[in-house]
Amino acid sequence: MKEKQEKKKEIAPNGPHFSELVQGYWRLGDWGMSPQQRLTFLKQHVELGVTTVDHADIYGYYQCEQLFGEALALDKSMRDTIEIVTKCDIKLCGEKNPDWKVNHYNTSKAHIIESVNRSLARLNVDNIDVLLLHRPDALMDADEVAEAFSELKQAGKVNDFGVSNFTPRQFELLQSRLEAPLVTNQVEINPINFEVVHDGTLDLLQQLRVKPMAWSCLAGGSIFHGQEAQYVRVREELEAIRQEVGASTIEQVIYAWIRRLPSDPLPIIGSGKIERVQTAVEALSIELTREQWFRIWIASKGHGVP
Ligand code: NAP
């Protein structure tokens, strides 16, 4: 049984419970940590209440799940304190897949099941809390995906399913073939790119009471140093609002801006520095007014609302 944590959120009706912030592990391979340091980092962010972790089979060119699994093997009890999200469907060519000439997507039943089996082995766990289809696949046969999901659920290998980077129509198509609700759509949300606010993606999720997961909240770090006019305008406005709300950094204002959305996104943290995780956790108490929210919108677009 999972340890009961305060402040977890049900991410979809009768769906799993996630922490309000999620720790992303895409960049784990760059952090230069020993297995023991990886375990310490995991324990520290769990201690801060960040219990949900985000992976994908391909992160670090198929390495990051393995690096995480090595850390988990040092203290297997940690498995029961976390919720594991991982993804499948992108196939990367290169030395691991010498037969392929181009990167492509594969949502066939055989590939989904094979990918999950590999993720379980690399992560060193018996089951995955939530499996996401990583990118919409033009060749996706929704009936076939439904068969794969059903088999994985029955085998106890995956508890729940979701998607990532899906349009509202793609989400609805897949949902129409599934017995259980999709529990999330993991999408890019940051003050530089927030297309999902306007293209119906977040509207559909709000309608269904399904929480998005927000990736690259800090625009992959470029929010701090981007030189184009849009970045400069956004940084200036973030700094002005930082002073008004008494936040310690502009990233705290960004997390508050994302969390102000009524679909209630769960920001994914991309840093491997525990002090930055702590900064994000402290941002949970910051609330922006409507006007502050729109000032960042206006700074990003470079014009006022219509
Ligand atoms: P991010 O938070 O936008 O960017 C993280 C980068 O920002 C890191 O390189 C970090 O450097 C840097 N950074 C953070 N705070 C900083 C500061 N105060 N000053 C300067 N640099 C700072 O997040 P992300 O890594 O792009 O994405 C987060 C997670 O989303 C990933 O781990 C992954 O789980 C998920 N994701 C999903 C998809 C998808 O298609 N579903 C796509 C991309 C990402 P340090 O490491 O030095 O702190």
XYZ file of C-alpha atoms and ligand atoms in Angstrom:
354
model
C 0.000 0.000 0.000
C 1.181 3.460 -0.787
C 2.003 5.768 2.063
C -0.756 8.333 2.409
C 0.578 11.776 1.525
C -0.973 15.131 2.157
C -1.793 17.356 -0.770
C -2.025 14.691 -3.443
C -4.499 15.389 -6.187
C -6.822 13.027 -7.991
C -5.797 13.763 -11.578
C -8.971 12.431 -13.228
C -12.377 11.254 -11.948
C -11.657 8.032 -10.022
C -8.104 8.276 -11.340
C -4.727 8.061 -9.622
C -3.472 10.588 -7.072
C -0.363 12.604 -7.970
C 1.660 15.193 -6.085
C 0.961 18.802 -7.086
C 4.420 19.011 -8.631
C 6.066 16.214 -10.591
C 9.796 15.516 -10.825
C 10.931 15.094 -14.442
C 13.777 12.731 -15.229
C 14.438 13.561 -18.876
C 17.792 15.156 -18.045
C 18.921 12.596 -15.447
C 21.774 11.441 -17.679
C 23.251 14.967 -17.595
C 23.259 15.285 -13.830
C 26.427 13.205 -13.350
C 25.113 11.488 -10.217
C 26.238 8.170 -8.735
C 23.459 5.636 -7.961
C 23.603 6.678 -4.301
C 23.309 10.381 -5.241
C 20.309 9.551 -7.445
C 18.670 7.763 -4.522
C 19.415 10.685 -2.207
C 17.879 13.138 -4.711
C 14.778 10.935 -5.023
C 14.410 10.735 -1.233
C 14.873 14.480 -0.891
C 12.176 15.399 -3.387
C 9.790 12.808 -1.944
C 10.442 14.353 1.461
C 9.429 17.722 -0.046
C 6.149 16.146 -1.168
C 7.100 15.679 -4.837
C 6.245 11.998 -5.102
C 5.304 11.641 -8.761
C 8.138 11.026 -11.237
C 8.054 11.441 -15.000
C 10.039 9.206 -17.345
C 9.987 7.984 -20.926
C 11.548 4.918 -22.502
C 13.691 7.133 -24.763
C 15.017 9.626 -22.188
C 18.800 9.847 -22.358
C 18.639 7.614 -25.434
C 17.033 4.737 -23.486
C 19.314 5.304 -20.435
C 17.395 7.363 -17.855
C 14.928 4.683 -16.733
C 17.898 2.398 -16.125
C 19.754 5.035 -14.097
C 16.629 5.560 -11.998
C 16.129 1.796 -11.594
C 19.686 1.420 -10.283
C 18.912 3.973 -7.587
C 15.601 2.295 -6.693
C 17.415 -1.046 -6.343
C 19.425 0.461 -3.467
C 16.233 0.985 -1.479
C 13.274 -0.937 -2.827
C 10.957 0.509 -0.185
C 11.039 3.789 -2.112
C 8.834 2.258 -4.817
C 5.853 2.424 -2.484
C 6.331 6.134 -1.859
C 6.212 7.270 -5.498
C 3.966 7.263 -8.547
C 5.798 6.396 -11.764
C 4.771 7.829 -15.122
C 6.542 6.621 -18.239
C 5.906 6.830 -21.966
C 6.238 4.879 -25.172
C 5.741 5.177 -28.931
C 8.747 7.213 -30.121
C 11.335 4.977 -31.816
C 14.804 6.482 -32.072
C 17.276 5.197 -34.638
C 20.979 5.033 -33.882
C 23.201 2.387 -32.393
C 20.426 0.739 -30.314
C 18.236 0.385 -33.383
C 20.665 0.036 -36.288
C 17.977 -1.248 -38.678
C 16.044 2.052 -38.726
C 16.906 4.989 -40.943
C 14.678 7.650 -39.344
C 13.094 8.374 -35.980
C 9.405 7.526 -36.095
C 6.373 6.692 -33.969
C 4.880 3.282 -33.317
C 1.601 2.739 -31.449
C 1.145 -0.863 -32.576
C 0.027 -3.289 -29.883
C 3.272 -5.262 -30.163
C 5.440 -2.171 -29.720
C 3.464 -0.766 -26.772
C 3.657 -4.071 -24.911
C 7.316 -4.616 -25.708
C 8.155 -1.066 -24.663
C 6.387 -1.472 -21.300
C 8.202 -4.746 -20.633
C 11.512 -3.012 -21.273
C 10.575 -0.034 -19.074
C 9.614 -2.349 -16.207
C 12.959 -4.130 -16.449
C 14.956 -0.897 -16.646
C 13.053 0.799 -13.823
C 13.328 -2.307 -11.665
C 9.616 -2.333 -10.786
C 6.642 -4.678 -11.219
C 4.218 -2.090 -12.467
C 3.880 1.420 -13.823
C 1.309 3.802 -12.378
C 0.548 5.665 -15.601
C 1.681 4.927 -19.156
C 1.459 7.744 -21.719
C 1.574 7.640 -25.492
C 4.402 10.153 -25.964
C 3.418 11.760 -29.281
C 0.383 11.500 -31.552
C 1.078 8.891 -34.229
C -0.492 9.508 -37.654
C -0.736 5.735 -38.050
C -2.415 5.147 -34.670
C -5.218 2.580 -34.816
C -7.194 3.403 -31.676
C -8.723 -0.104 -31.469
C -5.265 -1.635 -31.458
C -4.049 0.743 -28.741
C -7.141 -0.174 -26.685
C -6.231 -3.864 -26.969
C -2.683 -3.176 -25.815
C -3.899 -1.086 -22.854
C -6.393 -3.740 -21.834
C -3.784 -6.494 -21.919
C -1.306 -4.435 -19.886
C -3.957 -3.574 -17.311
C -5.083 -7.192 -16.961
C -1.493 -8.320 -16.536
C -1.106 -5.805 -13.677
C 1.747 -4.080 -15.520
C 0.104 -0.657 -15.890
C -2.597 0.856 -13.654
C -3.777 3.796 -15.788
C -3.196 5.325 -19.206
C -2.847 8.791 -20.667
C -1.362 10.676 -23.587
C 1.092 13.444 -24.289
C 1.045 16.216 -26.906
C -2.372 15.088 -28.189
C -4.828 17.493 -29.805
C -8.376 17.471 -28.403
C -9.597 15.395 -31.402
C -6.806 12.869 -30.989
C -7.631 12.625 -27.286
C -11.319 12.069 -28.020
C -10.607 9.499 -30.704
C -8.507 7.337 -28.412
C -10.892 7.834 -25.497
C -13.805 6.630 -27.637
C -12.209 3.172 -27.872
C -11.198 2.783 -24.202
C -13.148 1.430 -21.251
C -11.299 3.521 -18.673
C -10.806 7.297 -18.879
C -7.463 8.659 -20.058
C -6.046 10.275 -16.925
C -3.902 13.081 -18.372
C -2.549 14.839 -21.449
C 1.042 15.949 -20.834
C 1.656 19.130 -22.824
C 4.062 22.059 -23.094
C 2.996 25.080 -21.025
C 5.267 28.043 -20.360
C 5.067 31.825 -20.875
C 6.799 31.483 -24.253
C 4.588 28.713 -25.649
C 1.083 28.251 -24.293
C -0.760 27.296 -27.447
C -2.724 24.657 -25.515
C -4.479 27.485 -23.674
C -6.077 28.571 -26.955
C -6.392 25.492 -29.161
C -8.984 23.635 -27.108
C -6.549 21.223 -25.440
C -6.970 22.605 -21.934
C -10.690 23.320 -22.485
C -11.355 19.662 -23.184
C -9.360 18.600 -20.128
C -11.240 21.063 -17.926
C -14.533 19.748 -19.320
C -13.524 16.166 -18.495
C -11.978 17.139 -15.119
C -8.704 15.617 -16.260
C -5.566 17.444 -15.119
C -2.848 18.236 -17.656
C 0.798 17.652 -16.800
C 2.886 20.670 -17.884
C 6.301 20.073 -19.450
C 9.167 22.579 -19.937
C 7.533 25.123 -17.613
C 10.758 27.184 -17.790
C 11.003 26.729 -21.584
C 13.841 24.284 -21.057
C 15.807 26.947 -19.133
C 15.763 29.426 -22.056
C 13.369 31.693 -20.149
C 16.398 32.821 -18.111
C 18.683 33.716 -21.001
C 16.705 33.948 -24.280
C 17.659 37.133 -26.140
C 14.707 37.500 -28.532
C 12.324 40.377 -27.790
C 9.599 38.019 -26.523
C 11.924 36.538 -23.883
C 13.122 39.959 -22.766
C 9.550 41.301 -22.425
C 8.427 38.191 -20.508
C 11.406 38.320 -18.145
C 10.763 42.003 -17.361
C 7.113 41.349 -16.557
C 7.923 38.253 -14.505
C 10.421 40.296 -12.502
C 7.874 43.068 -11.867
C 5.302 40.533 -10.653
C 7.952 38.686 -8.615
C 8.463 41.876 -6.623
C 4.721 42.469 -6.211
C 3.980 38.981 -4.855
C 7.209 38.686 -2.846
C 8.431 35.608 -4.719
C 12.107 34.734 -4.423
C 12.661 33.987 -8.131
C 10.894 34.445 -11.466
C 10.479 30.679 -11.778
C 8.133 30.806 -8.796
C 5.985 33.329 -10.692
C 5.977 30.992 -13.708
C 4.825 27.988 -11.670
C 2.061 30.158 -10.143
C 1.079 31.370 -13.645
C 0.731 27.794 -14.898
C -1.158 26.660 -11.816
C -3.583 29.610 -12.199
C -5.118 27.848 -15.214
C -8.523 26.359 -14.351
C -7.654 22.948 -15.814
C -5.264 22.740 -12.828
C -2.022 21.637 -14.512
C 0.638 19.734 -12.600
C 4.006 21.376 -13.401
C 6.899 18.992 -14.090
C 10.231 20.152 -12.650
C 13.186 19.667 -14.991
C 16.099 20.418 -12.671
C 18.175 17.866 -10.795
C 19.153 20.417 -8.161
C 17.230 19.906 -4.953
C 17.321 23.622 -4.094
C 15.386 24.312 -7.319
C 12.837 21.658 -6.394
C 12.496 23.386 -3.022
C 11.987 26.729 -4.816
C 9.191 25.167 -6.886
C 7.544 23.711 -3.769
C 7.605 27.120 -2.094
C 5.829 28.556 -5.151
C 2.744 26.451 -4.336
C 1.533 29.139 -1.935
C 1.782 31.972 -4.495
C -1.446 33.116 -6.135
C -1.602 35.523 -9.046
C -4.475 37.865 -9.716
C -6.277 37.721 -13.068
C -4.558 40.910 -14.120
C -1.105 39.609 -13.218
C -1.866 36.470 -15.228
C -2.836 38.545 -18.274
C 0.178 40.829 -17.953
C 2.389 37.800 -18.626
C 0.096 36.802 -21.527
C 0.446 40.320 -22.998
C 4.227 40.406 -22.488
C 4.523 37.108 -24.325
C 2.266 38.028 -27.246
C 3.620 41.564 -27.573
C 0.114 43.052 -27.778
C -2.927 43.504 -25.602
C -5.958 41.237 -25.528
C -8.345 41.696 -28.482
P 12.319 23.121 -17.585
O 12.094 23.396 -16.148
O 11.645 23.982 -18.595
O 13.868 23.211 -17.931
C 14.831 22.625 -17.105
C 16.166 23.289 -17.428
O 16.114 24.608 -16.898
C 17.323 22.579 -16.788
O 18.390 22.532 -17.715
C 17.661 23.480 -15.616
O 19.028 23.493 -15.308
C 17.262 24.839 -16.122
N 16.936 25.730 -15.006
C 16.021 25.541 -14.031
N 16.000 26.574 -13.163
C 16.943 27.422 -13.604
C 17.399 28.681 -13.133
N 16.880 29.242 -12.020
N 18.386 29.308 -13.829
C 18.903 28.750 -14.940
N 18.521 27.537 -15.436
C 17.540 26.890 -14.769
O 11.924 21.623 -17.791
P 12.363 20.499 -18.871
O 13.548 19.763 -18.324
O 12.451 21.055 -20.243
O 11.086 19.557 -18.805
C 10.660 19.050 -17.538
C 10.215 17.622 -17.677
O 9.107 17.560 -18.584
C 11.252 16.657 -18.276
O 12.133 16.170 -17.300
C 10.345 15.555 -18.782
O 10.003 14.697 -17.709
C 9.105 16.311 -19.236
N 9.059 16.563 -20.703
C 8.076 15.969 -21.427
C 7.978 16.174 -22.791
C 6.883 15.495 -23.564
O 6.880 15.556 -24.811
N 5.949 14.846 -22.904
C 8.888 17.029 -23.455
C 9.890 17.647 -22.682
C 9.961 17.411 -21.301
P 19.593 22.765 -13.970
O 19.514 21.303 -14.220
O 20.969 23.303 -13.892
O 18.737 23.202 -12.815
